Amino acid sequence: MAIERRFVENGIRSARVEQYLAKELKRAGYGGMDMARTPLGTQVTIFAEKPGIVIGKGGKVVRDITTALQNEYGIDAPQIEVQQVENPAFNAQIMAERLANSLERGWYFRKAGTSILRRVMESGGLGCEVIISGKLTGARSRVQKFTEGYIKHSGEPSETIVDSGYAIAIKKLGVIGCQVKIVPPGAQLPDHFEIIESDKKGEKGAKHAFSAEDLSEDALGKEIDAEMEAAEDVPEEEDF
């Protein structure tokens, strides 16, 4: 039972650290963190849109965060590394924070949700889903969902290729939850594969990419007919 309890304690501690960093580094465009054990202590990698704010003047902010992680959250010898987020449009946590800020500034929820969705898709994302829940227009709670492109909700791909972020917007009527899911460009989709054609000499030919949507019965029938016609056009070898 000790091993199970240790897993639960580590999960709770990671969630508390995530919540603390999201609150302290909100102005820096906090984009998530990774925490891993090393022989020298605990390596904490912070992803932010503005790394300079995370470090602070003379390293004051990062030293304060290191002290808080060690004393208040029980992190063993934390070593903090800050990495800049190259494209914030593909970081779900950053986009969720922007969505929450837009709602707090008084944006209509539909306009705020579609703007985030459009930003991600215009930047080249394969899919995006925005979920806004809470008291949006009145005293009754509701859930509004905006989806475009490819989003996986179950199985291993939902954990490996889908980036998820969550933030809250504090309004007069109550708290509004903002959840963003993004499939970045270049993600290996489970229903995507390539067929490599080879010529008669055994050399590799061109690659053709297909997805499960392309494999309709009509498309397969046309490809088979085209291959049969091409085979009929080849002259037969004569015997000498």
PDB file of C-alpha atoms in Angstrom:
ATOM      1  CA  MET A   1       0.000   0.000   0.000  1.00  0.00           C
ATOM      2  CA  ALA A   2       3.014   2.262   0.522  1.00  0.00           C
ATOM      3  CA  ILE A   3       3.768   2.388  -3.219  1.00  0.00           C
ATOM      4  CA  GLU A   4       0.186   3.354  -4.090  1.00  0.00           C
ATOM      5  CA  ARG A   5       0.192   6.044  -1.410  1.00  0.00           C
ATOM      6  CA  ARG A   6       3.461   7.414  -2.777  1.00  0.00           C
ATOM      7  CA  PHE A   7       2.012   7.683  -6.285  1.00  0.00           C
ATOM      8  CA  VAL A   8      -1.016   9.557  -4.940  1.00  0.00           C
ATOM      9  CA  GLU A   9       1.158  11.923  -2.904  1.00  0.00           C
ATOM     10  CA  ASN A  10       3.380  12.675  -5.899  1.00  0.00           C
ATOM     11  CA  GLY A  11       0.328  13.380  -8.063  1.00  0.00           C
ATOM     12  CA  ILE A  12      -1.163  15.742  -5.487  1.00  0.00           C
ATOM     13  CA  ARG A  13       2.155  17.531  -5.062  1.00  0.00           C
ATOM     14  CA  SER A  14       2.566  17.952  -8.834  1.00  0.00           C
ATOM     15  CA  ALA A  15      -0.940  19.410  -9.081  1.00  0.00           C
ATOM     16  CA  ARG A  16      -0.222  21.873  -6.258  1.00  0.00           C
ATOM     17  CA  VAL A  17       3.058  22.937  -7.869  1.00  0.00           C
ATOM     18  CA  GLU A  18       1.300  23.382 -11.217  1.00  0.00           C
ATOM     19  CA  GLN A  19      -1.348  25.570  -9.597  1.00  0.00           C
ATOM     20  CA  TYR A  20       1.272  27.633  -7.750  1.00  0.00           C
ATOM     21  CA  LEU A  21       3.368  28.267 -10.867  1.00  0.00           C
ATOM     22  CA  ALA A  22       0.305  29.152 -12.958  1.00  0.00           C
ATOM     23  CA  LYS A  23      -0.668  31.779 -10.370  1.00  0.00           C
ATOM     24  CA  GLU A  24       2.804  33.237  -9.798  1.00  0.00           C
ATOM     25  CA  LEU A  25       3.859  33.311 -13.474  1.00  0.00           C
ATOM     26  CA  LYS A  26       0.607  34.461 -15.039  1.00  0.00           C
ATOM     27  CA  ARG A  27       2.194  37.651 -16.411  1.00  0.00           C
ATOM     28  CA  ALA A  28       5.027  35.632 -17.963  1.00  0.00           C
ATOM     29  CA  GLY A  29       2.700  33.596 -20.180  1.00  0.00           C
ATOM     30  CA  TYR A  30       3.039  30.367 -18.216  1.00  0.00           C
ATOM     31  CA  GLY A  31       2.830  27.363 -20.544  1.00  0.00           C
ATOM     32  CA  GLY A  32       3.244  24.378 -18.237  1.00  0.00           C
ATOM     33  CA  MET A  33       6.070  22.549 -16.485  1.00  0.00           C
ATOM     34  CA  ASP A  34       7.860  19.204 -16.406  1.00  0.00           C
ATOM     35  CA  MET A  35       9.284  17.700 -13.223  1.00  0.00           C
ATOM     36  CA  ALA A  36      11.729  14.785 -13.184  1.00  0.00           C
ATOM     37  CA  ARG A  37      13.952  13.198 -10.555  1.00  0.00           C
ATOM     38  CA  THR A  38      17.720  13.298 -11.110  1.00  0.00           C
ATOM     39  CA  PRO A  39      20.698  12.062  -9.039  1.00  0.00           C
ATOM     40  CA  LEU A  40      21.347  15.678  -7.992  1.00  0.00           C
ATOM     41  CA  GLY A  41      17.764  16.517  -7.024  1.00  0.00           C
ATOM     42  CA  THR A  42      14.603  17.430  -8.931  1.00  0.00           C
ATOM     43  CA  GLN A  43      14.765  18.990 -12.388  1.00  0.00           C
ATOM     44  CA  VAL A  44      11.882  21.445 -12.912  1.00  0.00           C
ATOM     45  CA  THR A  45      11.488  22.770 -16.458  1.00  0.00           C
ATOM     46  CA  ILE A  46       9.198  25.791 -16.791  1.00  0.00           C
ATOM     47  CA  PHE A  47       7.820  26.726 -20.213  1.00  0.00           C
ATOM     48  CA  ALA A  48       6.911  30.382 -20.584  1.00  0.00           C
ATOM     49  CA  GLU A  49       6.218  32.898 -23.304  1.00  0.00           C
ATOM     50  CA  LYS A  50       8.406  35.510 -21.553  1.00  0.00           C
ATOM     51  CA  PRO A  51      11.345  33.794 -19.806  1.00  0.00           C
ATOM     52  CA  GLY A  52      12.766  37.110 -18.601  1.00  0.00           C
ATOM     53  CA  ILE A  53       9.840  37.634 -16.239  1.00  0.00           C
ATOM     54  CA  VAL A  54      10.292  34.111 -14.840  1.00  0.00           C
ATOM     55  CA  ILE A  55      13.968  34.751 -14.092  1.00  0.00           C
ATOM     56  CA  GLY A  56      13.434  38.269 -12.763  1.00  0.00           C
ATOM     57  CA  LYS A  57      15.941  41.027 -12.129  1.00  0.00           C
ATOM     58  CA  GLY A  58      19.185  39.418 -11.055  1.00  0.00           C
ATOM     59  CA  GLY A  59      17.450  36.048 -10.821  1.00  0.00           C
ATOM     60  CA  LYS A  60      15.299  37.116  -7.853  1.00  0.00           C
ATOM     61  CA  VAL A  61      12.033  35.565  -9.073  1.00  0.00           C
ATOM     62  CA  VAL A  62      13.546  32.186  -9.918  1.00  0.00           C
ATOM     63  CA  ARG A  63      15.308  32.092  -6.520  1.00  0.00           C
ATOM     64  CA  ASP A  64      12.034  32.821  -4.733  1.00  0.00           C
ATOM     65  CA  ILE A  65      10.312  30.051  -6.694  1.00  0.00           C
ATOM     66  CA  THR A  66      13.124  27.618  -5.837  1.00  0.00           C
ATOM     67  CA  THR A  67      12.813  28.425  -2.135  1.00  0.00           C
ATOM     68  CA  ALA A  68       9.018  28.040  -2.214  1.00  0.00           C
ATOM     69  CA  LEU A  69       9.185  24.689  -4.003  1.00  0.00           C
ATOM     70  CA  GLN A  70      11.672  23.335  -1.480  1.00  0.00           C
ATOM     71  CA  ASN A  71      10.159  24.683   1.740  1.00  0.00           C
ATOM     72  CA  GLU A  72       6.400  24.785   1.053  1.00  0.00           C
ATOM     73  CA  TYR A  73       5.947  21.882  -1.367  1.00  0.00           C
ATOM     74  CA  GLY A  74       8.685  19.498  -0.244  1.00  0.00           C
ATOM     75  CA  ILE A  75      10.565  19.321  -3.558  1.00  0.00           C
ATOM     76  CA  ASP A  76      14.003  17.806  -2.988  1.00  0.00           C
ATOM     77  CA  ALA A  77      16.793  20.166  -4.197  1.00  0.00           C
ATOM     78  CA  PRO A  78      14.813  21.787  -7.049  1.00  0.00           C
ATOM     79  CA  GLN A  79      16.837  22.890 -10.072  1.00  0.00           C
ATOM     80  CA  ILE A  80      14.773  25.213 -12.266  1.00  0.00           C
ATOM     81  CA  GLU A  81      15.299  25.540 -16.005  1.00  0.00           C
ATOM     82  CA  VAL A  82      13.304  28.069 -18.045  1.00  0.00           C
ATOM     83  CA  GLN A  83      12.493  27.461 -21.709  1.00  0.00           C
ATOM     84  CA  GLN A  84      10.762  29.856 -24.066  1.00  0.00           C
ATOM     85  CA  VAL A  85       7.642  28.736 -25.939  1.00  0.00           C
ATOM     86  CA  GLU A  86       8.439  29.263 -29.615  1.00  0.00           C
ATOM     87  CA  ASN A  87       4.846  29.335 -30.885  1.00  0.00           C
ATOM     88  CA  PRO A  88       2.273  30.203 -28.188  1.00  0.00           C
ATOM     89  CA  ALA A  89      -0.587  29.307 -30.559  1.00  0.00           C
ATOM     90  CA  PHE A  90       0.272  25.605 -30.116  1.00  0.00           C
ATOM     91  CA  ASN A  91       0.550  25.733 -26.307  1.00  0.00           C
ATOM     92  CA  ALA A  92      -2.837  24.861 -24.835  1.00  0.00           C
ATOM     93  CA  GLN A  93      -2.100  26.334 -21.404  1.00  0.00           C
ATOM     94  CA  ILE A  94      -1.133  29.727 -22.826  1.00  0.00           C
ATOM     95  CA  MET A  95      -4.202  29.827 -25.057  1.00  0.00           C
ATOM     96  CA  ALA A  96      -6.440  28.862 -22.113  1.00  0.00           C
ATOM     97  CA  GLU A  97      -4.990  31.735 -20.061  1.00  0.00           C
ATOM     98  CA  ARG A  98      -5.599  34.142 -22.945  1.00  0.00           C
ATOM     99  CA  LEU A  99      -9.171  32.929 -23.219  1.00  0.00           C
ATOM    100  CA  ALA A 100      -9.727  33.490 -19.494  1.00  0.00           C
ATOM    101  CA  ASN A 101      -8.222  36.987 -19.702  1.00  0.00           C
ATOM    102  CA  SER A 102     -10.507  37.862 -22.618  1.00  0.00           C
ATOM    103  CA  LEU A 103     -13.570  36.780 -20.648  1.00  0.00           C
ATOM    104  CA  GLU A 104     -12.452  38.770 -17.596  1.00  0.00           C
ATOM    105  CA  ARG A 105     -12.060  41.877 -19.776  1.00  0.00           C
ATOM    106  CA  GLY A 106     -15.688  41.572 -20.849  1.00  0.00           C
ATOM    107  CA  TRP A 107     -15.471  39.783 -24.198  1.00  0.00           C
ATOM    108  CA  TYR A 108     -18.569  37.901 -25.278  1.00  0.00           C
ATOM    109  CA  PHE A 109     -17.879  34.203 -24.709  1.00  0.00           C
ATOM    110  CA  ARG A 110     -18.660  33.219 -28.303  1.00  0.00           C
ATOM    111  CA  LYS A 111     -16.286  35.834 -29.719  1.00  0.00           C
ATOM    112  CA  ALA A 112     -13.527  34.852 -27.273  1.00  0.00           C
ATOM    113  CA  GLY A 113     -13.870  31.141 -28.039  1.00  0.00           C
ATOM    114  CA  THR A 114     -13.916  31.522 -31.820  1.00  0.00           C
ATOM    115  CA  SER A 115     -10.928  33.887 -31.740  1.00  0.00           C
ATOM    116  CA  ILE A 116      -8.818  31.277 -29.927  1.00  0.00           C
ATOM    117  CA  LEU A 117     -10.022  28.580 -32.320  1.00  0.00           C
ATOM    118  CA  ARG A 118      -9.214  30.708 -35.365  1.00  0.00           C
ATOM    119  CA  ARG A 119      -5.775  31.642 -34.025  1.00  0.00           C
ATOM    120  CA  VAL A 120      -4.764  28.003 -33.584  1.00  0.00           C
ATOM    121  CA  MET A 121      -6.084  26.792 -36.941  1.00  0.00           C
ATOM    122  CA  GLU A 122      -4.651  29.730 -38.919  1.00  0.00           C
ATOM    123  CA  SER A 123      -1.233  29.009 -37.377  1.00  0.00           C
ATOM    124  CA  GLY A 124      -1.315  25.497 -38.861  1.00  0.00           C
ATOM    125  CA  GLY A 125      -2.816  23.376 -36.095  1.00  0.00           C
ATOM    126  CA  LEU A 126      -4.399  20.065 -37.076  1.00  0.00           C
ATOM    127  CA  GLY A 127      -7.248  20.434 -34.605  1.00  0.00           C
ATOM    128  CA  CYS A 128      -8.526  22.541 -31.729  1.00  0.00           C
ATOM    129  CA  GLU A 129     -11.321  22.325 -29.184  1.00  0.00           C
ATOM    130  CA  VAL A 130     -12.397  25.119 -26.826  1.00  0.00           C
ATOM    131  CA  ILE A 131     -14.781  24.405 -23.935  1.00  0.00           C
ATOM    132  CA  ILE A 132     -16.219  27.246 -21.840  1.00  0.00           C
ATOM    133  CA  SER A 133     -18.373  26.313 -18.843  1.00  0.00           C
ATOM    134  CA  GLY A 134     -20.072  28.400 -16.189  1.00  0.00           C
ATOM    135  CA  LYS A 135     -22.560  31.248 -15.907  1.00  0.00           C
ATOM    136  CA  LEU A 136     -21.996  32.678 -19.367  1.00  0.00           C
ATOM    137  CA  THR A 137     -25.111  34.746 -20.041  1.00  0.00           C
ATOM    138  CA  GLY A 138     -27.294  34.402 -16.966  1.00  0.00           C
ATOM    139  CA  ALA A 139     -27.762  32.849 -13.558  1.00  0.00           C
ATOM    140  CA  ARG A 140     -27.870  29.347 -15.017  1.00  0.00           C
ATOM    141  CA  SER A 141     -24.662  27.483 -15.836  1.00  0.00           C
ATOM    142  CA  ARG A 142     -24.091  26.134 -19.315  1.00  0.00           C
ATOM    143  CA  VAL A 143     -21.339  24.601 -21.425  1.00  0.00           C
ATOM    144  CA  GLN A 144     -20.324  25.936 -24.829  1.00  0.00           C
ATOM    145  CA  LYS A 145     -17.992  23.946 -27.079  1.00  0.00           C
ATOM    146  CA  PHE A 146     -16.121  25.085 -30.215  1.00  0.00           C
ATOM    147  CA  THR A 147     -14.365  22.438 -32.309  1.00  0.00           C
ATOM    148  CA  GLU A 148     -12.509  22.435 -35.614  1.00  0.00           C
ATOM    149  CA  GLY A 149     -10.175  19.926 -37.239  1.00  0.00           C
ATOM    150  CA  TYR A 150      -8.999  16.635 -35.702  1.00  0.00           C
ATOM    151  CA  ILE A 151      -9.306  16.014 -31.948  1.00  0.00           C
ATOM    152  CA  LYS A 152      -8.841  12.662 -30.207  1.00  0.00           C
ATOM    153  CA  HIS A 153     -10.763  12.116 -26.954  1.00  0.00           C
ATOM    154  CA  SER A 154      -9.819   8.564 -25.941  1.00  0.00           C
ATOM    155  CA  GLY A 155      -6.985   6.085 -26.130  1.00  0.00           C
ATOM    156  CA  GLU A 156      -3.253   6.682 -26.179  1.00  0.00           C
ATOM    157  CA  PRO A 157      -3.366   9.403 -28.909  1.00  0.00           C
ATOM    158  CA  SER A 158      -5.479  11.588 -26.602  1.00  0.00           C
ATOM    159  CA  GLU A 159      -2.515  11.672 -24.193  1.00  0.00           C
ATOM    160  CA  THR A 160       0.408  11.718 -26.636  1.00  0.00           C
ATOM    161  CA  ILE A 161      -0.643  14.064 -29.459  1.00  0.00           C
ATOM    162  CA  VAL A 162      -3.278  16.256 -27.768  1.00  0.00           C
ATOM    163  CA  ASP A 163      -2.037  19.163 -25.634  1.00  0.00           C
ATOM    164  CA  SER A 164      -4.526  20.258 -22.959  1.00  0.00           C
ATOM    165  CA  GLY A 165      -4.699  23.445 -20.931  1.00  0.00           C
ATOM    166  CA  TYR A 166      -7.071  24.787 -18.288  1.00  0.00           C
ATOM    167  CA  ALA A 167      -7.636  28.213 -16.757  1.00  0.00           C
ATOM    168  CA  ILE A 168     -10.403  30.019 -14.884  1.00  0.00           C
ATOM    169  CA  ALA A 169     -11.958  33.431 -15.426  1.00  0.00           C
ATOM    170  CA  ILE A 170     -13.339  35.179 -12.338  1.00  0.00           C
ATOM    171  CA  LYS A 171     -16.516  37.101 -13.165  1.00  0.00           C
ATOM    172  CA  LYS A 172     -19.175  38.810 -11.061  1.00  0.00           C
ATOM    173  CA  LEU A 173     -21.636  35.971 -11.643  1.00  0.00           C
ATOM    174  CA  GLY A 174     -19.093  33.307 -10.719  1.00  0.00           C
ATOM    175  CA  VAL A 175     -16.107  31.369 -12.012  1.00  0.00           C
ATOM    176  CA  ILE A 176     -15.920  30.321 -15.678  1.00  0.00           C
ATOM    177  CA  GLY A 177     -13.794  27.331 -16.647  1.00  0.00           C
ATOM    178  CA  CYS A 178     -11.765  27.557 -19.862  1.00  0.00           C
ATOM    179  CA  GLN A 179     -10.368  24.364 -21.380  1.00  0.00           C
ATOM    180  CA  VAL A 180      -8.358  24.236 -24.612  1.00  0.00           C
ATOM    181  CA  LYS A 181      -7.159  21.145 -26.491  1.00  0.00           C
ATOM    182  CA  ILE A 182      -4.754  21.416 -29.439  1.00  0.00           C
ATOM    183  CA  VAL A 183      -3.310  18.941 -31.927  1.00  0.00           C
ATOM    184  CA  PRO A 184      -0.127  20.650 -33.206  1.00  0.00           C
ATOM    185  CA  PRO A 185       1.160  20.351 -36.773  1.00  0.00           C
ATOM    186  CA  GLY A 186       3.399  17.376 -37.406  1.00  0.00           C
ATOM    187  CA  ALA A 187       1.579  15.120 -34.931  1.00  0.00           C
ATOM    188  CA  GLN A 188       1.568  11.447 -35.911  1.00  0.00           C
ATOM    189  CA  LEU A 189      -2.121  10.673 -36.318  1.00  0.00           C
ATOM    190  CA  PRO A 190      -3.108   7.016 -35.764  1.00  0.00           C
ATOM    191  CA  ASP A 191      -5.106   6.794 -39.018  1.00  0.00           C
ATOM    192  CA  HIS A 192      -2.370   8.308 -41.187  1.00  0.00           C
ATOM    193  CA  PHE A 193       0.084   6.143 -43.125  1.00  0.00           C
ATOM    194  CA  GLU A 194       2.277   6.223 -46.238  1.00  0.00           C
ATOM    195  CA  ILE A 195       2.505   3.855 -49.202  1.00  0.00           C
ATOM    196  CA  ILE A 196       5.894   3.659 -50.938  1.00  0.00           C
ATOM    197  CA  GLU A 197       5.670   2.673 -54.584  1.00  0.00           C
ATOM    198  CA  SER A 198       8.516   0.727 -56.212  1.00  0.00           C
ATOM    199  CA  ASP A 199       9.357   0.410 -59.909  1.00  0.00           C
ATOM    200  CA  LYS A 200      10.371  -2.746 -61.816  1.00  0.00           C
ATOM    201  CA  LYS A 201      14.044  -2.318 -60.939  1.00  0.00           C
ATOM    202  CA  GLY A 202      13.260  -2.497 -57.261  1.00  0.00           C
ATOM    203  CA  GLU A 203      14.095   1.142 -56.643  1.00  0.00           C
ATOM    204  CA  LYS A 204      12.040   3.129 -54.189  1.00  0.00           C
ATOM    205  CA  GLY A 205       9.575   5.459 -55.787  1.00  0.00           C
ATOM    206  CA  ALA A 206       7.481   8.351 -54.585  1.00  0.00           C
ATOM    207  CA  LYS A 207       5.670   8.307 -51.264  1.00  0.00           C
ATOM    208  CA  HIS A 208       1.931   8.767 -51.137  1.00  0.00           C
ATOM    209  CA  ALA A 209       0.252   9.713 -47.886  1.00  0.00           C
ATOM    210  CA  PHE A 210      -3.243   8.505 -47.107  1.00  0.00           C
ATOM    211  CA  SER A 211      -5.644   8.716 -44.208  1.00  0.00           C
ATOM    212  CA  ALA A 212      -8.574   6.559 -43.236  1.00  0.00           C
ATOM    213  CA  GLU A 213     -10.969   9.092 -44.791  1.00  0.00           C
ATOM    214  CA  ASP A 214      -9.368   8.594 -48.223  1.00  0.00           C
ATOM    215  CA  LEU A 215     -10.015   4.828 -48.284  1.00  0.00           C
ATOM    216  CA  SER A 216     -13.592   4.896 -49.542  1.00  0.00           C
ATOM    217  CA  GLU A 217     -14.933   2.097 -51.754  1.00  0.00           C
ATOM    218  CA  ASP A 218     -15.236   4.403 -54.769  1.00  0.00           C
ATOM    219  CA  ALA A 219     -11.645   5.604 -54.431  1.00  0.00           C
ATOM    220  CA  LEU A 220     -10.309   2.066 -54.094  1.00  0.00           C
ATOM    221  CA  GLY A 221     -12.349   0.931 -57.108  1.00  0.00           C
ATOM    222  CA  LYS A 222     -10.977   3.735 -59.262  1.00  0.00           C
ATOM    223  CA  GLU A 223      -7.390   2.928 -58.236  1.00  0.00           C
ATOM    224  CA  ILE A 224      -7.854  -0.756 -59.081  1.00  0.00           C
ATOM    225  CA  ASP A 225      -9.386   0.071 -62.486  1.00  0.00           C
ATOM    226  CA  ALA A 226      -6.524   2.452 -63.275  1.00  0.00           C
ATOM    227  CA  GLU A 227      -3.915  -0.176 -62.378  1.00  0.00           C
ATOM    228  CA  MET A 228      -5.654  -2.800 -64.557  1.00  0.00           C
ATOM    229  CA  GLU A 229      -5.797  -0.422 -67.538  1.00  0.00           C
ATOM    230  CA  ALA A 230      -2.122   0.392 -67.121  1.00  0.00           C
ATOM    231  CA  ALA A 231      -1.285  -3.314 -67.043  1.00  0.00           C
ATOM    232  CA  GLU A 232      -3.235  -3.939 -70.273  1.00  0.00           C
ATOM    233  CA  ASP A 233      -1.318  -1.196 -72.089  1.00  0.00           C
ATOM    234  CA  VAL A 234       2.045  -2.891 -71.459  1.00  0.00           C
ATOM    235  CA  PRO A 235       3.021  -4.964 -74.577  1.00  0.00           C
ATOM    236  CA  GLU A 236       3.617  -8.643 -74.022  1.00  0.00           C
ATOM    237  CA  GLU A 237       7.111 -10.033 -74.563  1.00  0.00           C
ATOM    238  CA  GLU A 238       7.490 -12.047 -77.802  1.00  0.00           C
ATOM    239  CA  ASP A 239       9.228 -15.404 -77.906  1.00  0.00           C
ATOM    240  CA  PHE A 240      12.228 -15.639 -80.229  1.00  0.00           C
TER     241      PHE A 240
END
